[in-house]
């Protein structure tokens, strides 16, 4: 069974850590958000691909969900001495990843190739693809001015009020090599529990991807990143409310309804099942909050079974 | 008294550490070799300017004479995992310097400006100038092929036999802003005890610098980097022998005789005084081996007095 996942960073990685135990990792393709990418200190930083890579390699910092376990921050101290912006946490070992990726990009590699080189170095069997090779930064208009998503998230700690979001240059980007094929050929497509606005949103903004997903709607299963009206990780709920979305699982379902035929809802949100089913989505109600590794693997298996199950009278994908 | 020094890395820094105690540091301009510069992992690395900066800032690793004291090498371990060449020792804190310099260069700063920014961040009052803004790498022809000087020095540990040296692009380079003025206006010009071939040589290869020094010959005092036929630091003696030079203080004096009117000789080489004087150089015989800080300061004072002294019947510069 070939599985393709759409992923942001920390939230997605929990489910993906279960996925690679629930199926042979080489059968998994992960299309990762690169709208979070940012250039700092001359380095091309790809937070979400790195989070997914480090998590699947078993070397992620378990306390934060990003960065390398046991990393130090000595370079960052000296960068601050040089008056450079030091709000983005760059660990010393982690820096090597950014240096390697940047050096590869500068010598003509695509982002797809650079991300693949990093994955291979960590021994990953799952395939990680960026949504596109182009730099498509997520820019927020807020009550404190225009800023990159990382500035909003890390520098300003989610304090500014978001007025609008844009993915700069997305309209001119193309899906990275392999992305449309991975969507077309998968037996199941899983939308990970990531921020619908700034993790899944940028992926959907790359021309061609949303249409490719629509063509596979019955095979697409999304796991809600919102449980009990709150995001499990990150500012999804805050951003959704500020932008006028319904900050609830059913609000996420509404955003995905055109391309997503199946929705995984937490038990605590079971009351929203009817509303979501009225969007012509099949609903799986289960425990979606992942703490232990066993939770991740169980949920991954349940999602895969759900995504590939057919009901009497229903056509396959 | 305005003093200008020509410097390589570790050997020069010892004398310079004395200089900044022997005169107000703001009266010292140091023209540093950048022929050692190398681009690695997408970073522009300037070993000699950094050695001088770190030494004068009091933060150099005292055990090696290069790098930052107490630095760690965690990024380098991960660079090795990525299959990148890890033979050049890049400390984690040191990396911040290379990142800052590279980012400045990429956003349009000159090397002079980038080096100045690093110096100011460390609170240096002495002025450090690169010999030129252009990238003029020192390339060696050896019995093991063509290689950058850093590859010869660090990767191959001085094992290849050197057949010739070139400073690639030097003929098209220009002295960095301030270099010719610093030579023209100095009361004393000190050639530090650095490798004449690959530390002082590149500086002299920048068109206009050697001629500017010749015009100040009587104010130029060189300190021999060779004592008792051996270099105090680095491969000067080995390289000189392999290239057919006289690997002795007087051999260095011969290389400098056209632009250098004064030569500082170690007591153990006193027998070479006559030979050097026959090159129309005045000679100071003293203890030139610097171990303690007091040695550095004493030698610096002696060199400054010697460089500015006049003899009856002799015209000043």
Short mmCIF file of C-alpha atoms in Angstrom, two decimals, chain B:
data_model
loop_
_atom_site.label_atom_id
_atom_site.label_comp_id
_atom_site.label_asym_id
_atom_site.label_seq_id
_atom_site.Cartn_x
_atom_site.Cartn_y
_atom_site.Cartn_z
CA UNK B 1 53.21 57.25 16.56
CA UNK B 2 51.26 55.50 13.79
CA UNK B 3 52.30 51.92 13.17
CA UNK B 4 51.32 49.66 10.29
CA UNK B 5 51.94 45.94 10.46
CA UNK B 6 51.90 43.29 7.73
CA UNK B 7 50.60 40.06 9.20
CA UNK B 8 49.76 36.45 8.60
CA UNK B 9 48.09 34.45 11.35
CA UNK B 10 49.46 32.78 14.46
CA UNK B 11 53.08 33.96 14.33
CA UNK B 12 52.10 37.55 13.61
CA UNK B 13 49.47 37.56 16.32
CA UNK B 14 52.03 36.96 19.03
CA UNK B 15 53.90 40.12 18.12
CA UNK B 16 50.67 42.03 17.58
CA UNK B 17 49.46 41.04 21.04
CA UNK B 18 52.57 42.83 22.30
CA UNK B 19 52.08 45.79 19.97
CA UNK B 20 48.66 46.65 21.37
CA UNK B 21 50.29 46.99 24.78
CA UNK B 22 53.30 48.88 23.49
CA UNK B 23 51.22 51.62 21.85
CA UNK B 24 47.62 52.84 21.87
CA UNK B 25 45.82 50.16 19.81
CA UNK B 26 44.00 52.82 17.82
CA UNK B 27 47.40 53.86 16.41
CA UNK B 28 47.91 50.39 14.93
CA UNK B 29 46.77 49.33 11.47
CA UNK B 30 47.25 45.69 10.56
CA UNK B 31 47.26 44.66 6.90
CA UNK B 32 46.39 40.99 7.00
CA UNK B 33 46.91 38.23 4.48
CA UNK B 34 43.69 36.99 2.91
CA UNK B 35 45.39 34.63 0.47
CA UNK B 36 44.52 31.90 2.99
CA UNK B 37 40.83 32.64 2.55
CA UNK B 38 38.78 29.68 1.46
CA UNK B 39 35.16 28.99 0.71
CA UNK B 40 33.87 25.89 2.46
CA UNK B 41 30.27 24.76 2.97
CA UNK B 42 29.15 27.98 1.30
CA UNK B 43 30.96 30.12 3.87
CA UNK B 44 33.71 32.63 3.20
CA UNK B 45 36.42 31.78 5.73
CA UNK B 46 39.24 34.27 6.42
CA UNK B 47 41.63 32.40 8.71
CA UNK B 48 44.30 35.06 9.21
CA UNK B 49 42.01 38.04 9.90
CA UNK B 50 40.12 35.87 12.39
CA UNK B 51 43.27 34.70 14.14
CA UNK B 52 44.45 38.29 14.53
CA UNK B 53 41.01 39.47 15.68
CA UNK B 54 40.49 36.68 18.18
CA UNK B 55 44.03 37.10 19.53
CA UNK B 56 43.72 40.84 20.04
CA UNK B 57 40.26 40.38 21.58
CA UNK B 58 41.78 37.92 24.04
CA UNK B 59 39.44 35.14 23.01
CA UNK B 60 41.73 33.00 20.87
CA UNK B 61 42.22 29.36 21.78
CA UNK B 62 45.60 29.58 23.54
CA UNK B 63 46.43 25.94 22.87
CA UNK B 64 46.27 26.28 19.08
CA UNK B 65 46.59 30.01 18.39
CA UNK B 66 43.50 29.85 16.15
CA UNK B 67 39.80 29.48 16.78
CA UNK B 68 37.87 30.59 19.82
CA UNK B 69 38.83 29.51 23.30
CA UNK B 70 36.70 26.67 24.60
CA UNK B 71 34.93 26.21 21.28
CA UNK B 72 33.12 22.99 20.41
CA UNK B 73 32.91 21.18 17.08
CA UNK B 74 29.39 19.82 16.98
CA UNK B 75 28.32 21.33 13.67
CA UNK B 76 31.43 19.83 12.08
CA UNK B 77 30.40 16.34 13.22
CA UNK B 78 27.07 16.71 11.43
CA UNK B 79 28.73 18.21 8.34
CA UNK B 80 30.78 15.03 8.20
CA UNK B 81 27.57 12.98 8.36
CA UNK B 82 26.40 14.91 5.31
CA UNK B 83 29.53 13.78 3.50
CA UNK B 84 31.02 17.27 3.52
CA UNK B 85 34.76 17.74 3.84
CA UNK B 86 35.36 18.11 7.54
CA UNK B 87 39.14 18.49 7.56
CA UNK B 88 38.99 22.23 8.16
CA UNK B 89 38.39 22.76 11.87
CA UNK B 90 35.34 24.95 12.22
CA UNK B 91 34.29 25.53 15.80
CA UNK B 92 30.65 26.16 16.58
CA UNK B 93 31.19 29.69 17.91
CA UNK B 94 33.73 30.36 15.18
CA UNK B 95 31.09 29.41 12.61
CA UNK B 96 29.10 32.47 13.61
CA UNK B 97 31.99 34.65 12.40
CA UNK B 98 32.04 32.92 9.02
CA UNK B 99 28.25 33.12 8.75
CA UNK B 100 28.25 36.82 9.62
CA UNK B 101 31.06 37.64 7.20
CA UNK B 102 29.47 35.59 4.41
CA UNK B 103 26.05 37.13 4.95
CA UNK B 104 27.59 40.61 4.84
CA UNK B 105 29.51 39.81 1.65
CA UNK B 106 26.37 38.37 0.04
CA UNK B 107 24.46 41.56 0.81
CA UNK B 108 27.06 43.74 -0.87
CA UNK B 109 29.63 44.53 1.80
CA UNK B 110 33.30 44.51 0.85
CA UNK B 111 35.67 42.15 2.64
CA UNK B 112 37.16 45.25 4.29
CA UNK B 113 33.73 46.15 5.69
CA UNK B 114 32.99 42.58 6.74
CA UNK B 115 36.30 42.25 8.58
CA UNK B 116 35.76 45.63 10.22
CA UNK B 117 32.31 44.55 11.42
CA UNK B 118 33.80 41.46 13.05
CA UNK B 119 36.56 43.52 14.71
CA UNK B 120 34.13 46.05 16.09
CA UNK B 121 31.91 43.34 17.53
CA UNK B 122 34.88 42.12 19.53
CA UNK B 123 35.69 45.65 20.70
CA UNK B 124 39.01 45.95 18.88
CA UNK B 125 40.56 49.39 18.68
CA UNK B 126 43.33 48.41 16.29
CA UNK B 127 42.28 48.54 12.65
CA UNK B 128 42.47 45.32 10.64
CA UNK B 129 42.51 45.63 6.87
CA UNK B 130 42.56 42.79 4.38
CA UNK B 131 45.30 43.12 1.77
CA UNK B 132 42.55 43.42 -0.86
CA UNK B 133 38.80 42.90 -1.24
CA UNK B 134 39.17 40.37 -4.05
CA UNK B 135 39.34 36.60 -3.47
CA UNK B 136 42.98 35.74 -4.20
CA UNK B 137 43.42 32.14 -3.10
CA UNK B 138 46.90 30.73 -2.53
CA UNK B 139 47.21 27.73 -4.80
CA UNK B 140 50.10 25.30 -4.54
CA UNK B 141 51.45 22.99 -7.18
CA UNK B 142 52.72 19.92 -5.34
CA UNK B 143 53.81 16.39 -6.03
CA UNK B 144 50.28 15.37 -5.08
CA UNK B 145 48.60 17.80 -7.42
CA UNK B 146 47.22 21.31 -7.31
CA UNK B 147 45.64 22.36 -4.04
CA UNK B 148 44.54 25.33 -1.97
CA UNK B 149 47.03 26.24 0.75
CA UNK B 150 44.56 25.22 3.47
CA UNK B 151 44.28 21.76 1.93
CA UNK B 152 48.07 21.49 1.98
CA UNK B 153 48.33 22.79 5.53
CA UNK B 154 45.33 21.25 7.25
CA UNK B 155 44.06 18.36 5.13
CA UNK B 156 47.45 17.04 3.98
CA UNK B 157 49.41 18.21 7.04
CA UNK B 158 52.28 19.74 5.02
CA UNK B 159 53.16 16.35 3.55
CA UNK B 160 53.09 17.16 -0.19
CA UNK B 161 56.26 18.58 -1.73
CA UNK B 162 55.60 22.13 -2.93
CA UNK B 163 56.73 22.91 -6.46
CA UNK B 164 55.31 26.38 -6.92
CA UNK B 165 52.92 28.89 -5.40
CA UNK B 166 50.51 31.26 -7.06
CA UNK B 167 48.03 33.79 -5.74
CA UNK B 168 45.16 33.33 -8.12
CA UNK B 169 43.88 36.62 -9.48
CA UNK B 170 46.36 38.74 -7.53
CA UNK B 171 47.40 40.59 -10.66
CA UNK B 172 43.86 41.93 -11.01
CA UNK B 173 43.42 42.78 -7.34
CA UNK B 174 43.80 46.20 -5.76
CA UNK B 175 44.96 47.12 -2.28
CA UNK B 176 41.95 47.37 0.05
CA UNK B 177 40.77 50.87 0.96
CA UNK B 178 43.23 52.35 3.43
CA UNK B 179 46.13 49.97 2.76
CA UNK B 180 48.32 52.28 0.70
CA UNK B 181 47.56 55.21 3.01
CA UNK B 182 48.45 53.13 6.05
CA UNK B 183 51.81 52.34 4.45
CA UNK B 184 52.44 55.91 3.29
CA UNK B 185 51.50 57.55 6.58
CA UNK B 186 52.98 55.18 9.16
CA UNK B 187 55.88 56.20 11.35
CA UNK B 188 56.92 52.57 11.43
CA UNK B 189 55.97 49.60 9.30
CA UNK B 190 56.48 46.19 10.86
CA UNK B 191 56.59 42.96 8.88
CA UNK B 192 55.49 40.40 11.46
CA UNK B 193 57.25 37.04 11.90
CA UNK B 194 55.02 35.32 9.36
CA UNK B 195 55.63 32.90 6.51
CA UNK B 196 57.33 35.01 3.81
CA UNK B 197 55.95 32.80 1.05
CA UNK B 198 52.29 32.36 1.91
CA UNK B 199 51.54 34.99 4.57
CA UNK B 200 53.56 38.05 3.55
CA UNK B 201 53.93 36.88 -0.07
CA UNK B 202 50.24 37.31 -0.96
CA UNK B 203 50.19 40.82 0.51
CA UNK B 204 53.23 41.74 -1.59
CA UNK B 205 51.58 40.24 -4.67
CA UNK B 206 48.74 42.76 -4.65
CA UNK B 207 49.79 45.36 -7.24
CA UNK B 208 50.98 48.56 -5.62
CA UNK B 209 51.75 47.30 -2.13
CA UNK B 210 55.37 46.31 -2.67
CA UNK B 211 56.08 49.60 -4.44
CA UNK B 212 54.46 51.52 -1.57
CA UNK B 213 56.68 49.67 0.89
CA UNK B 214 59.81 50.36 -1.18
CA UNK B 215 59.05 54.07 -0.91
CA UNK B 216 59.16 53.67 2.88
CA UNK B 217 62.10 51.21 2.99
CA UNK B 218 63.91 52.87 5.88
CA UNK B 219 60.77 52.66 8.04
CA UNK B 220 60.11 49.01 7.32
CA UNK B 221 61.36 46.54 9.93
CA UNK B 222 60.85 42.81 9.51
CA UNK B 223 61.03 40.28 12.31
CA UNK B 224 62.45 36.97 11.14
CA UNK B 225 59.99 34.07 11.28
CA UNK B 226 62.96 31.69 10.97
CA UNK B 227 65.15 31.12 14.01
CA UNK B 228 68.05 28.70 13.90
CA UNK B 229 66.99 27.57 10.44
CA UNK B 230 63.52 26.55 11.58
CA UNK B 231 60.21 28.35 11.42
CA UNK B 232 58.80 29.17 14.82
CA UNK B 233 55.31 28.38 13.56
CA UNK B 234 54.02 26.68 10.44
CA UNK B 235 55.80 25.33 7.40
CA UNK B 236 57.91 28.35 6.34
CA UNK B 237 61.19 26.48 6.56
CA UNK B 238 59.96 23.39 4.73
CA UNK B 239 58.37 25.41 1.95
CA UNK B 240 61.42 27.66 1.58
CA UNK B 241 63.72 24.68 1.23
CA UNK B 242 61.45 22.93 -1.27
CA UNK B 243 61.25 26.06 -3.39
CA UNK B 244 65.02 26.66 -3.35
CA UNK B 245 65.15 29.52 -0.88
CA UNK B 246 67.73 29.75 1.89
CA UNK B 247 65.66 28.58 4.89
CA UNK B 248 67.39 30.95 7.27
CA UNK B 249 66.80 34.43 8.65
CA UNK B 250 69.14 35.77 5.97
CA UNK B 251 67.09 33.98 3.33
CA UNK B 252 64.00 35.85 4.52
CA UNK B 253 66.00 39.09 4.59
CA UNK B 254 67.01 38.47 0.97
CA UNK B 255 63.31 38.12 -0.01
CA UNK B 256 62.49 41.42 1.68
CA UNK B 257 65.65 43.44 0.90
CA UNK B 258 64.11 45.62 -1.79
CA UNK B 259 61.44 47.11 0.47
CA UNK B 260 62.71 46.47 4.00
CA UNK B 261 65.50 48.54 5.54
CA UNK B 262 65.63 46.96 8.96
CA UNK B 263 65.71 43.37 10.09
CA UNK B 264 65.21 41.84 13.53
CA UNK B 265 67.32 38.75 14.06
CA UNK B 266 67.25 36.28 16.90
CA UNK B 267 70.30 36.07 19.13
CA UNK B 268 70.84 32.49 18.05
CA UNK B 269 71.27 33.74 14.47
CA UNK B 270 73.65 36.58 15.35
CA UNK B 271 76.23 35.12 12.97
CA UNK B 272 73.98 36.12 10.06
CA UNK B 273 74.10 39.81 10.98
CA UNK B 274 76.95 40.65 8.56
CA UNK B 275 75.29 38.90 5.63
CA UNK B 276 72.08 40.82 6.23
CA UNK B 277 73.86 44.13 6.67
CA UNK B 278 75.48 43.54 3.30
CA UNK B 279 71.94 43.75 1.89
CA UNK B 280 71.91 47.35 3.12
CA UNK B 281 69.64 46.51 6.05
CA UNK B 282 70.15 47.62 9.62
CA UNK B 283 69.97 44.70 12.00
CA UNK B 284 68.65 44.38 15.53
CA UNK B 285 69.79 41.25 17.33
CA UNK B 286 67.52 40.31 20.21
CA UNK B 287 65.45 37.49 21.65
CA UNK B 288 62.64 36.99 19.15
CA UNK B 289 61.06 33.83 20.48
CA UNK B 290 57.86 34.89 22.25
CA UNK B 291 56.37 32.69 24.91
CA UNK B 292 55.02 34.78 27.76
CA UNK B 293 52.97 37.94 27.24
CA UNK B 294 55.98 39.85 28.62
CA UNK B 295 58.14 38.53 25.74
CA UNK B 296 55.60 39.81 23.22
CA UNK B 297 55.41 43.25 24.75
CA UNK B 298 59.18 43.56 25.15
CA UNK B 299 59.84 42.51 21.56
CA UNK B 300 57.11 44.84 20.29
CA UNK B 301 58.70 47.78 22.12
CA UNK B 302 62.17 46.89 20.87
CA UNK B 303 60.93 46.57 17.30
CA UNK B 304 59.14 49.93 17.45
CA UNK B 305 62.22 51.70 18.85
CA UNK B 306 64.40 50.00 16.25
CA UNK B 307 62.04 50.83 13.39
CA UNK B 308 61.94 54.51 14.26
CA UNK B 309 65.54 55.06 15.34
CA UNK B 310 67.87 56.97 13.05
CA UNK B 311 71.63 56.81 12.92
CA UNK B 312 73.88 59.80 12.49
CA UNK B 313 74.29 60.51 8.80
CA UNK B 314 71.12 58.64 7.90
CA UNK B 315 68.08 60.36 6.51
CA UNK B 316 64.71 59.56 8.02
CA UNK B 317 62.11 57.95 5.84
#
